[in-house]
PDB file of C-alpha atoms in Angstrom:
ATOM      1  CA  MET A   1       3.386 -20.734 -13.168  1.00  0.00           C
ATOM      2  CA  ASP A   2       3.740 -17.087 -13.672  1.00  0.00           C
ATOM      3  CA  SER A   3       0.675 -16.325 -11.930  1.00  0.00           C
ATOM      4  CA  PHE A   4       1.489 -18.175  -8.965  1.00  0.00           C
ATOM      5  CA  LYS A   5       5.088 -16.288  -8.714  1.00  0.00           C
ATOM      6  CA  LYS A   6       2.970 -12.907  -8.646  1.00  0.00           C
ATOM      7  CA  TYR A   7       0.939 -14.244  -5.800  1.00  0.00           C
ATOM      8  CA  ILE A   8       4.176 -15.024  -4.079  1.00  0.00           C
ATOM      9  CA  ALA A   9       5.689 -11.627  -4.555  1.00  0.00           C
ATOM     10  CA  GLU A  10       2.279  -9.841  -3.532  1.00  0.00           C
ATOM     11  CA  PHE A  11       2.099 -11.860  -0.253  1.00  0.00           C
ATOM     12  CA  LEU A  12       6.064 -11.152   0.393  1.00  0.00           C
ATOM     13  CA  GLY A  13       6.102  -7.945  -0.632  1.00  0.00           C
ATOM     14  CA  THR A  14       2.966  -6.959   1.455  1.00  0.00           C
ATOM     15  CA  PHE A  15       4.494  -8.826   4.522  1.00  0.00           C
ATOM     16  CA  THR A  16       7.789  -7.112   4.213  1.00  0.00           C
ATOM     17  CA  LEU A  17       5.905  -3.973   4.072  1.00  0.00           C
ATOM     18  CA  VAL A  18       3.714  -4.311   7.053  1.00  0.00           C
ATOM     19  CA  PHE A  19       6.368  -5.831   9.421  1.00  0.00           C
ATOM     20  CA  ILE A  20       8.905  -3.259   8.554  1.00  0.00           C
ATOM     21  CA  ALA A  21       5.880   0.065   8.993  1.00  0.00           C
ATOM     22  CA  ALA A  22       4.269  -1.556  12.177  1.00  0.00           C
ATOM     23  CA  GLY A  23       7.715  -2.824  13.429  1.00  0.00           C
ATOM     24  CA  ALA A  24       8.748   0.295  13.115  1.00  0.00           C
ATOM     25  CA  ILE A  25       5.962   1.618  15.950  1.00  0.00           C
ATOM     26  CA  CYS A  26       6.953  -1.183  18.107  1.00  0.00           C
ATOM     27  CA  THR A  27      10.658  -0.503  18.034  1.00  0.00           C
ATOM     28  CA  ASP A  28       9.591   3.039  18.718  1.00  0.00           C
ATOM     29  CA  TYR A  29       7.804   2.037  21.884  1.00  0.00           C
ATOM     30  CA  TYR A  30      10.351  -0.470  22.779  1.00  0.00           C
ATOM     31  CA  LEU A  31      13.224   2.206  22.969  1.00  0.00           C
ATOM     32  CA  ARG A  32      10.746   4.989  24.706  1.00  0.00           C
ATOM     33  CA  LYS A  33      10.098   2.124  27.496  1.00  0.00           C
ATOM     34  CA  ALA A  34      13.604   1.831  27.818  1.00  0.00           C
ATOM     35  CA  GLY A  35      14.213   5.382  28.368  1.00  0.00           C
ATOM     36  CA  GLY A  36      15.541   6.410  25.156  1.00  0.00           C
ATOM     37  CA  ASP A  37      13.927   9.113  22.553  1.00  0.00           C
ATOM     38  CA  GLY A  38      12.658   6.212  20.139  1.00  0.00           C
ATOM     39  CA  ILE A  39      12.851   6.806  16.605  1.00  0.00           C
ATOM     40  CA  GLY A  40       9.177   9.039  16.392  1.00  0.00           C
ATOM     41  CA  VAL A  41       7.200  10.200  13.678  1.00  0.00           C
ATOM     42  CA  LEU A  42       9.858  10.861  11.438  1.00  0.00           C
ATOM     43  CA  GLY A  43      11.496   7.914  11.836  1.00  0.00           C
ATOM     44  CA  ILE A  44       8.525   5.578  11.237  1.00  0.00           C
ATOM     45  CA  SER A  45       7.409   7.634   8.169  1.00  0.00           C
ATOM     46  CA  ILE A  46      11.059   6.967   6.669  1.00  0.00           C
ATOM     47  CA  ALA A  47      11.038   3.186   7.627  1.00  0.00           C
ATOM     48  CA  TYR A  48       7.697   3.254   5.889  1.00  0.00           C
ATOM     49  CA  GLY A  49       8.845   5.256   2.853  1.00  0.00           C
ATOM     50  CA  LEU A  50      11.851   2.996   2.056  1.00  0.00           C
ATOM     51  CA  ALA A  51       9.945  -0.136   2.578  1.00  0.00           C
ATOM     52  CA  ILE A  52       7.916   0.960  -0.417  1.00  0.00           C
ATOM     53  CA  VAL A  53      10.872   1.919  -2.210  1.00  0.00           C
ATOM     54  CA  SER A  54      12.720  -1.318  -1.591  1.00  0.00           C
ATOM     55  CA  ILE A  55      10.038  -3.447  -2.447  1.00  0.00           C
ATOM     56  CA  THR A  56       9.108  -1.489  -5.636  1.00  0.00           C
ATOM     57  CA  TYR A  57      12.334  -2.271  -7.095  1.00  0.00           C
ATOM     58  CA  ALA A  58      12.917  -5.636  -5.933  1.00  0.00           C
ATOM     59  CA  LEU A  59       9.342  -7.564  -7.026  1.00  0.00           C
ATOM     60  CA  SER A  60       7.952  -4.444  -9.370  1.00  0.00           C
ATOM     61  CA  TYR A  61       8.866  -6.490 -12.441  1.00  0.00           C
ATOM     62  CA  ILE A  62       7.250  -9.810 -11.279  1.00  0.00           C
ATOM     63  CA  SER A  63       3.884  -8.926  -9.770  1.00  0.00           C
ATOM     64  CA  GLY A  64       3.756  -4.562 -10.259  1.00  0.00           C
ATOM     65  CA  ALA A  65       4.264  -4.471  -6.561  1.00  0.00           C
ATOM     66  CA  HIS A  66       0.896  -3.594  -5.708  1.00  0.00           C
ATOM     67  CA  ILE A  67       0.938  -4.825  -2.135  1.00  0.00           C
ATOM     68  CA  ASN A  68      -1.960  -2.532  -1.246  1.00  0.00           C
ATOM     69  CA  PRO A  69      -5.689  -3.610  -1.690  1.00  0.00           C
ATOM     70  CA  ALA A  70      -6.743  -0.075  -2.855  1.00  0.00           C
ATOM     71  CA  VAL A  71      -4.121   0.029  -5.817  1.00  0.00           C
ATOM     72  CA  THR A  72      -5.305  -3.778  -6.781  1.00  0.00           C
ATOM     73  CA  ILE A  73      -8.595  -2.139  -6.927  1.00  0.00           C
ATOM     74  CA  ALA A  74      -8.023   0.753  -8.180  1.00  0.00           C
ATOM     75  CA  CYS A  75      -6.834  -0.994 -11.331  1.00  0.00           C
ATOM     76  CA  TRP A  76      -9.382  -3.687 -11.305  1.00  0.00           C
ATOM     77  CA  ILE A  77     -12.058  -0.859 -11.300  1.00  0.00           C
ATOM     78  CA  THR A  78     -10.426   0.935 -14.442  1.00  0.00           C
ATOM     79  CA  ARG A  79     -10.143  -2.637 -16.015  1.00  0.00           C
ATOM     80  CA  ARG A  80      -6.295  -2.649 -16.004  1.00  0.00           C
ATOM     81  CA  MET A  81      -7.057  -6.101 -14.373  1.00  0.00           C
ATOM     82  CA  ASN A  82      -9.386  -8.847 -14.428  1.00  0.00           C
ATOM     83  CA  PRO A  83     -11.621  -9.615 -11.466  1.00  0.00           C
ATOM     84  CA  ASN A  84     -10.131 -12.891 -10.646  1.00  0.00           C
ATOM     85  CA  LEU A  85      -6.244 -11.909 -10.581  1.00  0.00           C
ATOM     86  CA  ALA A  86      -7.480  -8.783  -8.582  1.00  0.00           C
ATOM     87  CA  ILE A  87      -9.269 -11.077  -6.271  1.00  0.00           C
ATOM     88  CA  LYS A  88      -6.362 -13.430  -5.702  1.00  0.00           C
ATOM     89  CA  TYR A  89      -3.830 -10.411  -5.739  1.00  0.00           C
ATOM     90  CA  ILE A  90      -5.820  -9.031  -2.630  1.00  0.00           C
ATOM     91  CA  ALA A  91      -5.919 -12.393  -0.806  1.00  0.00           C
ATOM     92  CA  ALA A  92      -2.258 -12.792  -1.019  1.00  0.00           C
ATOM     93  CA  GLN A  93      -2.087  -9.443   0.375  1.00  0.00           C
ATOM     94  CA  ILE A  94      -4.233  -9.920   3.384  1.00  0.00           C
ATOM     95  CA  ALA A  95      -2.403 -13.126   3.971  1.00  0.00           C
ATOM     96  CA  GLY A  96       0.927 -11.493   3.945  1.00  0.00           C
ATOM     97  CA  ALA A  97      -0.095  -8.341   6.205  1.00  0.00           C
ATOM     98  CA  ALA A  98      -1.987 -11.572   8.635  1.00  0.00           C
ATOM     99  CA  LEU A  99       1.465 -13.310   8.731  1.00  0.00           C
ATOM    100  CA  ALA A 100       3.783 -10.210   9.402  1.00  0.00           C
ATOM    101  CA  GLY A 101       1.366  -8.813  12.573  1.00  0.00           C
ATOM    102  CA  PHE A 102       1.270 -12.308  14.199  1.00  0.00           C
ATOM    103  CA  VAL A 103       5.360 -12.495  13.566  1.00  0.00           C
ATOM    104  CA  LEU A 104       5.389  -8.904  15.422  1.00  0.00           C
ATOM    105  CA  LYS A 105       3.214 -10.237  18.084  1.00  0.00           C
ATOM    106  CA  ILE A 106       5.991 -13.211  18.821  1.00  0.00           C
ATOM    107  CA  LEU A 107       8.923 -10.912  18.737  1.00  0.00           C
ATOM    108  CA  PHE A 108       6.857  -7.588  20.239  1.00  0.00           C
ATOM    109  CA  PRO A 109       4.617  -9.330  22.942  1.00  0.00           C
ATOM    110  CA  GLU A 110       4.388  -5.572  25.444  1.00  0.00           C
ATOM    111  CA  ALA A 111       3.218  -3.959  22.278  1.00  0.00           C
ATOM    112  CA  ILE A 112       0.127  -5.844  22.184  1.00  0.00           C
ATOM    113  CA  TYR A 113      -1.772  -3.954  24.384  1.00  0.00           C
ATOM    114  CA  THR A 114      -0.125  -0.821  24.307  1.00  0.00           C
ATOM    115  CA  VAL A 115       0.695   0.647  20.730  1.00  0.00           C
ATOM    116  CA  HIS A 116      -1.231  -2.977  19.529  1.00  0.00           C
ATOM    117  CA  LEU A 117       1.665  -4.001  17.289  1.00  0.00           C
ATOM    118  CA  GLY A 118       1.480  -0.646  15.388  1.00  0.00           C
ATOM    119  CA  ALA A 119      -2.158  -0.925  14.397  1.00  0.00           C
ATOM    120  CA  SER A 120      -3.803   2.155  12.631  1.00  0.00           C
ATOM    121  CA  MET A 121      -5.923   3.960  15.062  1.00  0.00           C
ATOM    122  CA  LEU A 122      -7.731   7.379  15.027  1.00  0.00           C
ATOM    123  CA  GLY A 123      -5.727  10.199  16.941  1.00  0.00           C
ATOM    124  CA  ASP A 124      -7.052  11.444  20.214  1.00  0.00           C
ATOM    125  CA  GLY A 125     -10.259  13.635  19.982  1.00  0.00           C
ATOM    126  CA  ILE A 126     -10.502  12.801  15.993  1.00  0.00           C
ATOM    127  CA  SER A 127     -13.521  11.919  14.606  1.00  0.00           C
ATOM    128  CA  VAL A 128     -14.132   9.089  12.500  1.00  0.00           C
ATOM    129  CA  MET A 129     -14.925  11.462   9.227  1.00  0.00           C
ATOM    130  CA  GLN A 130     -11.641  13.187   9.891  1.00  0.00           C
ATOM    131  CA  GLY A 131     -10.045  10.007   9.600  1.00  0.00           C
ATOM    132  CA  LEU A 132     -11.770   9.226   6.517  1.00  0.00           C
ATOM    133  CA  VAL A 133     -11.137  12.455   5.090  1.00  0.00           C
ATOM    134  CA  MET A 134      -7.456  11.853   5.614  1.00  0.00           C
ATOM    135  CA  GLU A 135      -7.079   8.597   4.490  1.00  0.00           C
ATOM    136  CA  PHE A 136      -9.264   9.294   1.300  1.00  0.00           C
ATOM    137  CA  ILE A 137      -7.024  12.247   0.418  1.00  0.00           C
ATOM    138  CA  VAL A 138      -3.563  10.747   1.438  1.00  0.00           C
ATOM    139  CA  SER A 139      -4.420   7.583  -0.688  1.00  0.00           C
ATOM    140  CA  PHE A 140      -5.602   9.432  -3.759  1.00  0.00           C
ATOM    141  CA  LEU A 141      -2.428  11.325  -3.850  1.00  0.00           C
ATOM    142  CA  LEU A 142      -0.693   7.823  -3.632  1.00  0.00           C
ATOM    143  CA  VAL A 143      -2.668   6.136  -6.355  1.00  0.00           C
ATOM    144  CA  LEU A 144      -2.335   9.293  -8.652  1.00  0.00           C
ATOM    145  CA  THR A 145       0.988   8.678  -8.322  1.00  0.00           C
ATOM    146  CA  VAL A 146       1.237   4.932  -8.611  1.00  0.00           C
ATOM    147  CA  PHE A 147      -0.815   5.747 -11.869  1.00  0.00           C
ATOM    148  CA  GLY A 148       1.469   8.701 -13.146  1.00  0.00           C
ATOM    149  CA  THR A 149       4.912   6.797 -12.682  1.00  0.00           C
ATOM    150  CA  ALA A 150       4.485   3.043 -12.495  1.00  0.00           C
ATOM    151  CA  ILE A 151       1.308   2.933 -15.019  1.00  0.00           C
ATOM    152  CA  ASP A 152       1.732   5.847 -17.615  1.00  0.00           C
ATOM    153  CA  LYS A 153       4.633   4.599 -20.048  1.00  0.00           C
ATOM    154  CA  ARG A 154       4.866   8.246 -20.763  1.00  0.00           C
ATOM    155  CA  SER A 155       6.697   8.686 -17.448  1.00  0.00           C
ATOM    156  CA  PHE A 156      10.398   8.149 -16.421  1.00  0.00           C
ATOM    157  CA  GLY A 157       9.416   4.717 -14.838  1.00  0.00           C
ATOM    158  CA  SER A 158      13.026   3.713 -13.224  1.00  0.00           C
ATOM    159  CA  PHE A 159      12.021   6.673 -10.937  1.00  0.00           C
ATOM    160  CA  SER A 160       8.522   5.328  -9.826  1.00  0.00           C
ATOM    161  CA  GLY A 161       9.803   3.330  -6.513  1.00  0.00           C
ATOM    162  CA  LEU A 162      11.380   6.268  -5.448  1.00  0.00           C
ATOM    163  CA  THR A 163       8.236   8.652  -6.284  1.00  0.00           C
ATOM    164  CA  ILE A 164       5.854   6.308  -4.753  1.00  0.00           C
ATOM    165  CA  GLY A 165       7.966   6.270  -1.818  1.00  0.00           C
ATOM    166  CA  LEU A 166       8.243   9.747  -1.083  1.00  0.00           C
ATOM    167  CA  VAL A 167       4.442  10.012  -1.413  1.00  0.00           C
ATOM    168  CA  VAL A 168       3.989   7.374   1.102  1.00  0.00           C
ATOM    169  CA  LEU A 169       6.903   9.237   3.352  1.00  0.00           C
ATOM    170  CA  PHE A 170       5.002  12.422   3.353  1.00  0.00           C
ATOM    171  CA  GLY A 171       1.666  10.727   3.932  1.00  0.00           C
ATOM    172  CA  VAL A 172       2.752   9.151   6.948  1.00  0.00           C
ATOM    173  CA  LEU A 173       3.968  12.694   8.536  1.00  0.00           C
ATOM    174  CA  ILE A 174       0.880  14.227   7.854  1.00  0.00           C
ATOM    175  CA  GLY A 175      -1.757  11.646   8.357  1.00  0.00           C
ATOM    176  CA  SER A 176       0.086  10.052  11.463  1.00  0.00           C
ATOM    177  CA  PRO A 177      -1.729  12.072  14.131  1.00  0.00           C
ATOM    178  CA  ILE A 178      -4.960  12.091  12.437  1.00  0.00           C
ATOM    179  CA  SER A 179      -5.469   8.394  11.055  1.00  0.00           C
ATOM    180  CA  SER A 180      -1.835   6.856  11.230  1.00  0.00           C
ATOM    181  CA  GLY A 181      -1.321   7.495   7.284  1.00  0.00           C
ATOM    182  CA  ALA A 182      -1.792   3.847   6.696  1.00  0.00           C
ATOM    183  CA  MET A 183      -3.136   4.180   2.694  1.00  0.00           C
ATOM    184  CA  ASN A 184      -3.379   0.988   2.701  1.00  0.00           C
ATOM    185  CA  PRO A 185      -6.443  -1.651   4.015  1.00  0.00           C
ATOM    186  CA  ALA A 186      -3.481  -4.550   4.323  1.00  0.00           C
ATOM    187  CA  ARG A 187      -1.054  -2.473   6.381  1.00  0.00           C
ATOM    188  CA  ALA A 188      -3.878  -2.125   9.009  1.00  0.00           C
ATOM    189  CA  PHE A 189      -5.352  -5.281   8.740  1.00  0.00           C
ATOM    190  CA  GLY A 190      -2.044  -7.364   9.541  1.00  0.00           C
ATOM    191  CA  PRO A 191      -1.453  -5.419  13.258  1.00  0.00           C
ATOM    192  CA  ALA A 192      -5.060  -5.273  13.937  1.00  0.00           C
ATOM    193  CA  ILE A 193      -5.781  -9.059  13.750  1.00  0.00           C
ATOM    194  CA  ALA A 194      -2.600 -10.182  15.817  1.00  0.00           C
ATOM    195  CA  SER A 195      -3.722  -7.630  18.469  1.00  0.00           C
ATOM    196  CA  TRP A 196      -7.436  -7.659  17.719  1.00  0.00           C
ATOM    197  CA  GLN A 197      -7.902  -4.169  17.572  1.00  0.00           C
ATOM    198  CA  PHE A 198     -10.402  -3.501  15.396  1.00  0.00           C
ATOM    199  CA  ALA A 199     -11.547  -0.111  16.924  1.00  0.00           C
ATOM    200  CA  ASN A 200     -13.023   2.026  13.410  1.00  0.00           C
ATOM    201  CA  HIS A 201     -11.328  -0.384  11.904  1.00  0.00           C
ATOM    202  CA  TYR A 202     -13.511   0.428   8.214  1.00  0.00           C
ATOM    203  CA  VAL A 203     -11.861   3.981   8.230  1.00  0.00           C
ATOM    204  CA  TRP A 204      -9.013   2.054   6.568  1.00  0.00           C
ATOM    205  CA  TRP A 205     -10.844   0.410   4.132  1.00  0.00           C
ATOM    206  CA  VAL A 206     -13.451   2.766   3.073  1.00  0.00           C
ATOM    207  CA  GLY A 207     -11.017   5.959   2.900  1.00  0.00           C
ATOM    208  CA  PRO A 208      -7.681   4.360   0.815  1.00  0.00           C
ATOM    209  CA  VAL A 209     -10.397   2.169  -1.200  1.00  0.00           C
ATOM    210  CA  LEU A 210     -12.746   5.202  -2.270  1.00  0.00           C
ATOM    211  CA  GLY A 211      -9.741   7.620  -2.672  1.00  0.00           C
ATOM    212  CA  GLY A 212      -7.463   4.683  -4.767  1.00  0.00           C
ATOM    213  CA  VAL A 213     -10.668   4.788  -6.912  1.00  0.00           C
ATOM    214  CA  ALA A 214     -11.020   8.501  -7.349  1.00  0.00           C
ATOM    215  CA  ALA A 215      -7.593   8.752  -8.327  1.00  0.00           C
ATOM    216  CA  ALA A 216      -7.530   6.114 -11.184  1.00  0.00           C
ATOM    217  CA  PHE A 217     -11.015   7.502 -12.455  1.00  0.00           C
ATOM    218  CA  PHE A 218      -9.533  11.253 -12.288  1.00  0.00           C
ATOM    219  CA  TYR A 219      -6.192   9.895 -13.965  1.00  0.00           C
ATOM    220  CA  ASP A 220      -7.790   8.548 -17.106  1.00  0.00           C
ATOM    221  CA  ALA A 221     -10.366  11.240 -17.235  1.00  0.00           C
ATOM    222  CA  VAL A 222      -7.641  13.858 -17.016  1.00  0.00           C
ATOM    223  CA  PHE A 223      -4.395  12.827 -18.031  1.00  0.00           C
ATOM    224  CA  ALA A 224      -4.222   9.000 -19.875  1.00  0.00           C
ATOM    225  CA  GLU A 225      -4.259   9.053 -23.731  1.00  0.00           C
ATOM    226  CA  LYS A 226      -6.794   7.653 -25.453  1.00  0.00           C
ATOM    227  CA  GLU A 227      -4.877   4.986 -26.789  1.00  0.00           C
ATOM    228  CA  LYS A 228      -3.531   4.384 -23.170  1.00  0.00           C
ATOM    229  CA  LYS A 229      -7.443   4.196 -21.938  1.00  0.00           C
ATOM    230  CA  MET A 230      -8.504   1.762 -25.247  1.00  0.00           C
ATOM    231  CA  LYS A 231      -5.658  -0.739 -24.123  1.00  0.00           C
ATOM    232  CA  ALA A 232      -5.968  -0.674 -20.167  1.00  0.00           C
ATOM    233  CA  ALA A 233      -8.811  -3.407 -20.659  1.00  0.00           C
ATOM    234  CA  LYS A 234      -6.359  -5.792 -21.987  1.00  0.00           C
ATOM    235  CA  LYS A 235      -3.731  -5.683 -19.457  1.00  0.00           C
ATOM    236  CA  THR A 236      -3.807  -7.795 -16.116  1.00  0.00           C
ATOM    237  CA  THR A 237      -1.368  -6.099 -14.065  1.00  0.00           C
ATOM    238  CA  ILE A 238       0.605  -2.923 -13.676  1.00  0.00           C
ATOM    239  CA  PRO A 239       4.389  -2.863 -15.257  1.00  0.00           C
ATOM    240  CA  ALA A 240       6.082  -0.767 -12.522  1.00  0.00           C
ATOM    241  CA  PHE A 241       8.694   0.076 -14.866  1.00  0.00           C
ATOM    242  CA  ARG A 242       9.035   0.473 -18.848  1.00  0.00           C
ATOM    243  CA  ARG A 243       8.930  -3.223 -20.609  1.00  0.00           C
ATOM    244  CA  LYS A 244      11.410  -3.098 -23.585  1.00  0.00           C
ATOM    245  CA  ARG A 245      10.113  -3.774 -26.951  1.00  0.00           C
ATOM    246  CA  ARG A 246      10.399  -7.408 -28.517  1.00  0.00           C
ATOM    247  CA  ARG A 247      12.319  -7.301 -31.799  1.00  0.00           C
TER     248      ARG A 247
END
């Protein structure tokens, strides 16, 4: 039953993330279409970042609030999760993202063929390689922050949600003109499946996953304590906050 709760948390968390992050782009389009100024890249970035903050604090004690296949794969590769749990996490994340995409399709029908429901896209004149590099870098920084604040018990775990949210906010700000700054395969997949916009879609899988795995190995090699590395294989999910020791 506890595992089932984790899957539900990952499903709902990823649904919320995609609904807010991609929904902010749809909202910006509708506001501009109505003659307004829209919320702009800054508004979209803030929406994405604050969504991460809220979800982390709301669900981290249940599932670790991965809400991102890149984070889950990074934990899997570094033996912080067993393969069976990781695959189910990713399945829940993809399902939640897809549902969010189709809900946005119902709510914002005019955004389907214009901004593709907020699907991640390469900027004008941007090459696939540029997009891959950008997604690799911002995802590397995101996962490095997750490992440093949500996993490592030496850190101030109570600030993990805020720090991770800020990294996402800045990642979207910097990455928007290049690759949309998704940092999350599920974030890219939800709007893509609903609008059927899969142009260069692999960019938002390859870049974030490679960036996340690189960050995980880097953290273990450089920053993690040897004792923590030995215990990592016994863990099944990331504790987002410090757990109180049982007496």
